[in-house]
Amino acid sequence: MSDQLEGGCFCGAIRYAVTSKPRLKAQCHCRACQYFSGGGPNYYMLVSPESLVFSGDAPSTYRNPDKPDAVTRAFCQKCGTHLTTERPGLEELVLKVGTLDDPSVFRGPKIAIFCEEKQDWHVIPEDLTTFATLPSSA
Ligand SMILES: [Zn+2]
Ligand SMILES: [Zn+2]
């Protein structure tokens, strides 16, 4: 993976650059991700907030008001693309792989998380380490 990654939302109103190497590559099977992905897992990388530089429109955010530990998800207000998730207690930001200009640089996840919420027809490659919920490092 190159050190400088670029991406943005589907309509191009929001652009970003990632200036340091992402720490972790994963797929998340949680029920919330199924809403945002179209039903499958979400593919993501962890990036430090300082290394993620946005340009263009400011993303709008959503946080479930009923959950004390709810994550904050950032979207393009024009096209609805979900770009990042901020999780309480996690230093890094969750960056959605589908928003990269060239998603092929992801080259696949290493771990699968929230497998206890997965659908029977979700596919998890055999060489992945799986977690029922969250590993301590992701
Ligand atoms: Zn957009
Ligand atoms: Zn998830």
mmCIF file of C-alpha atoms and ligand atoms in Angstrom:
data_model
loop_
_atom_site.group_PDB
_atom_site.id
_atom_site.type_symbol
_atom_site.label_atom_id
_atom_site.label_comp_id
_atom_site.label_asym_id
_atom_site.label_seq_id
_atom_site.Cartn_x
_atom_site.Cartn_y
_atom_site.Cartn_z
ATOM 1 C CA MET A 1 0.000 0.000 0.000
ATOM 2 C CA SER A 2 1.448 3.390 -0.943
ATOM 3 C CA ASP A 3 1.900 5.978 1.790
ATOM 4 C CA GLN A 4 -0.288 8.555 0.089
ATOM 5 C CA LEU A 5 -3.854 7.408 -0.464
ATOM 6 C CA GLU A 6 -6.562 9.602 -1.937
ATOM 7 C CA GLY A 7 -10.288 9.289 -2.105
ATOM 8 C CA GLY A 8 -13.625 10.989 -1.676
ATOM 9 C CA CYS A 9 -17.372 10.578 -1.843
ATOM 10 C CA PHE A 10 -19.307 9.343 -4.869
ATOM 11 C CA CYS A 11 -20.256 12.828 -6.146
ATOM 12 C CA GLY A 12 -16.821 14.379 -5.541
ATOM 13 C CA ALA A 13 -17.994 17.141 -3.160
ATOM 14 C CA ILE A 14 -15.749 15.714 -0.420
ATOM 15 C CA ARG A 15 -12.129 14.746 -1.084
ATOM 16 C CA TYR A 16 -9.445 13.435 1.249
ATOM 17 C CA ALA A 17 -5.834 12.382 1.376
ATOM 18 C CA VAL A 18 -4.298 9.926 3.853
ATOM 19 C CA THR A 19 -0.737 10.977 4.605
ATOM 20 C CA SER A 20 0.453 8.029 6.704
ATOM 21 C CA LYS A 21 0.154 4.283 6.470
ATOM 22 C CA PRO A 22 -3.161 2.785 7.667
ATOM 23 C CA ARG A 23 -2.761 0.473 10.688
ATOM 24 C CA LEU A 24 -5.302 -2.265 10.172
ATOM 25 C CA LYS A 25 -7.420 -3.753 7.413
ATOM 26 C CA ALA A 26 -10.703 -5.381 8.347
ATOM 27 C CA GLN A 27 -14.263 -6.238 7.465
ATOM 28 C CA CYS A 28 -17.105 -5.495 9.894
ATOM 29 C CA HIS A 29 -20.245 -7.615 9.939
ATOM 30 C CA CYS A 30 -22.213 -5.599 12.525
ATOM 31 C CA ARG A 31 -25.876 -4.933 11.893
ATOM 32 C CA ALA A 32 -25.271 -1.192 11.450
ATOM 33 C CA CYS A 33 -22.656 -1.799 8.755
ATOM 34 C CA GLN A 34 -25.166 -3.974 6.918
ATOM 35 C CA TYR A 35 -27.413 -0.902 6.585
ATOM 36 C CA PHE A 36 -24.625 1.233 5.181
ATOM 37 C CA SER A 37 -23.003 -1.348 2.928
ATOM 38 C CA GLY A 38 -26.117 -2.647 1.208
ATOM 39 C CA GLY A 39 -26.269 -5.792 3.323
ATOM 40 C CA GLY A 40 -22.719 -7.120 3.336
ATOM 41 C CA PRO A 41 -19.816 -6.355 5.644
ATOM 42 C CA ASN A 42 -18.099 -2.966 5.509
ATOM 43 C CA TYR A 43 -14.447 -2.992 4.499
ATOM 44 C CA TYR A 44 -12.265 -0.507 6.328
ATOM 45 C CA MET A 45 -8.814 0.616 7.409
ATOM 46 C CA LEU A 46 -7.794 2.473 10.556
ATOM 47 C CA VAL A 47 -6.070 5.815 9.977
ATOM 48 C CA SER A 48 -4.861 8.392 12.466
ATOM 49 C CA PRO A 49 -7.085 11.512 12.530
ATOM 50 C CA GLU A 50 -4.051 13.772 11.888
ATOM 51 C CA SER A 51 -3.213 11.875 8.718
ATOM 52 C CA LEU A 52 -6.682 12.203 7.192
ATOM 53 C CA VAL A 53 -6.925 15.576 5.441
ATOM 54 C CA PHE A 54 -10.317 16.560 4.044
ATOM 55 C CA SER A 55 -11.037 19.118 1.331
ATOM 56 C CA GLY A 56 -14.237 20.342 -0.323
ATOM 57 C CA ASP A 57 -17.556 20.092 1.526
ATOM 58 C CA ALA A 58 -17.610 19.393 5.252
ATOM 59 C CA PRO A 59 -19.080 15.932 5.969
ATOM 60 C CA SER A 60 -22.302 15.768 7.951
ATOM 61 C CA THR A 61 -22.402 13.346 10.874
ATOM 62 C CA TYR A 62 -24.829 10.961 12.528
ATOM 63 C CA ARG A 63 -24.686 9.497 16.012
ATOM 64 C CA ASN A 64 -27.377 7.322 17.608
ATOM 65 C CA PRO A 65 -28.685 9.514 20.494
ATOM 66 C CA ASP A 66 -29.980 6.491 22.457
ATOM 67 C CA LYS A 67 -26.626 4.693 22.772
ATOM 68 C CA PRO A 68 -24.100 6.126 25.283
ATOM 69 C CA ASP A 69 -21.154 4.516 23.436
ATOM 70 C CA ALA A 70 -22.485 5.203 19.940
ATOM 71 C CA VAL A 71 -20.101 5.749 17.054
ATOM 72 C CA THR A 72 -20.221 8.924 14.930
ATOM 73 C CA ARG A 73 -20.528 8.323 11.203
ATOM 74 C CA ALA A 74 -19.566 10.937 8.606
ATOM 75 C CA PHE A 75 -21.388 11.270 5.296
ATOM 76 C CA CYS A 76 -21.509 13.450 2.214
ATOM 77 C CA GLN A 77 -24.677 15.509 2.547
ATOM 78 C CA LYS A 78 -25.087 15.632 -1.235
ATOM 79 C CA CYS A 79 -24.691 11.976 -2.291
ATOM 80 C CA GLY A 80 -24.907 10.120 1.035
ATOM 81 C CA THR A 81 -21.593 8.301 0.795
ATOM 82 C CA HIS A 82 -20.448 7.074 4.200
ATOM 83 C CA LEU A 83 -16.755 7.973 4.597
ATOM 84 C CA THR A 84 -15.583 7.512 8.168
ATOM 85 C CA THR A 85 -16.615 6.270 11.597
ATOM 86 C CA GLU A 86 -15.329 7.610 14.883
ATOM 87 C CA ARG A 87 -15.602 5.145 17.762
ATOM 88 C CA PRO A 88 -15.349 6.234 21.438
ATOM 89 C CA GLY A 89 -12.142 4.824 22.923
ATOM 90 C CA LEU A 90 -10.475 4.300 19.543
ATOM 91 C CA GLU A 91 -7.732 6.768 18.677
ATOM 92 C CA GLU A 92 -7.923 6.157 14.934
ATOM 93 C CA LEU A 93 -10.702 6.773 12.450
ATOM 94 C CA VAL A 94 -12.406 3.969 10.567
ATOM 95 C CA LEU A 95 -12.043 4.784 6.851
ATOM 96 C CA LYS A 96 -14.339 3.000 4.380
ATOM 97 C CA VAL A 97 -12.338 1.337 1.647
ATOM 98 C CA GLY A 98 -14.957 1.922 -1.059
ATOM 99 C CA THR A 99 -14.243 5.650 -0.922
ATOM 100 C CA LEU A 100 -10.624 5.267 -2.089
ATOM 101 C CA ASP A 101 -9.937 6.418 -5.643
ATOM 102 C CA ASP A 102 -8.347 3.014 -6.165
ATOM 103 C CA PRO A 103 -9.906 0.489 -3.758
ATOM 104 C CA SER A 104 -7.701 -2.280 -5.211
ATOM 105 C CA VAL A 105 -4.783 -0.997 -3.082
ATOM 106 C CA PHE A 106 -6.653 -2.373 -0.042
ATOM 107 C CA ARG A 107 -5.783 -5.933 -1.211
ATOM 108 C CA GLY A 108 -8.241 -7.522 1.180
ATOM 109 C CA PRO A 109 -8.910 -7.561 4.914
ATOM 110 C CA LYS A 110 -6.871 -9.356 7.592
ATOM 111 C CA ILE A 111 -9.570 -9.715 10.241
ATOM 112 C CA ALA A 112 -13.366 -9.946 10.442
ATOM 113 C CA ILE A 113 -15.186 -8.319 13.373
ATOM 114 C CA PHE A 114 -18.703 -8.512 14.845
ATOM 115 C CA CYS A 115 -19.102 -11.965 13.323
ATOM 116 C CA GLU A 116 -21.853 -12.728 15.843
ATOM 117 C CA GLU A 117 -24.069 -10.302 13.897
ATOM 118 C CA LYS A 118 -23.226 -11.604 10.446
ATOM 119 C CA GLN A 119 -25.709 -13.107 8.012
ATOM 120 C CA ASP A 120 -25.354 -16.777 7.025
ATOM 121 C CA TRP A 121 -24.577 -15.754 3.447
ATOM 122 C CA HIS A 122 -21.738 -13.337 4.329
ATOM 123 C CA VAL A 123 -18.407 -14.621 3.087
ATOM 124 C CA ILE A 124 -15.323 -14.621 5.341
ATOM 125 C CA PRO A 125 -12.088 -15.742 3.652
ATOM 126 C CA GLU A 126 -10.540 -18.716 5.470
ATOM 127 C CA ASP A 127 -7.234 -17.005 6.266
ATOM 128 C CA LEU A 128 -8.896 -14.195 8.242
ATOM 129 C CA THR A 129 -8.825 -14.009 12.032
ATOM 130 C CA THR A 130 -12.411 -13.669 13.236
ATOM 131 C CA PHE A 131 -13.841 -11.973 16.311
ATOM 132 C CA ALA A 132 -17.350 -12.285 17.763
ATOM 133 C CA THR A 133 -17.351 -8.559 18.525
ATOM 134 C CA LEU A 134 -14.340 -6.224 18.731
ATOM 135 C CA PRO A 135 -10.691 -7.247 19.159
ATOM 136 C CA SER A 136 -8.795 -4.989 21.546
ATOM 137 C CA SER A 137 -6.723 -3.594 18.650
ATOM 138 C CA ALA A 138 -9.450 -2.685 16.174
HETATM 139 ZN ZN ZN B 1 -20.828 13.306 -2.303
HETATM 140 ZN ZN ZN B 2 -19.760 -2.499 11.665
#
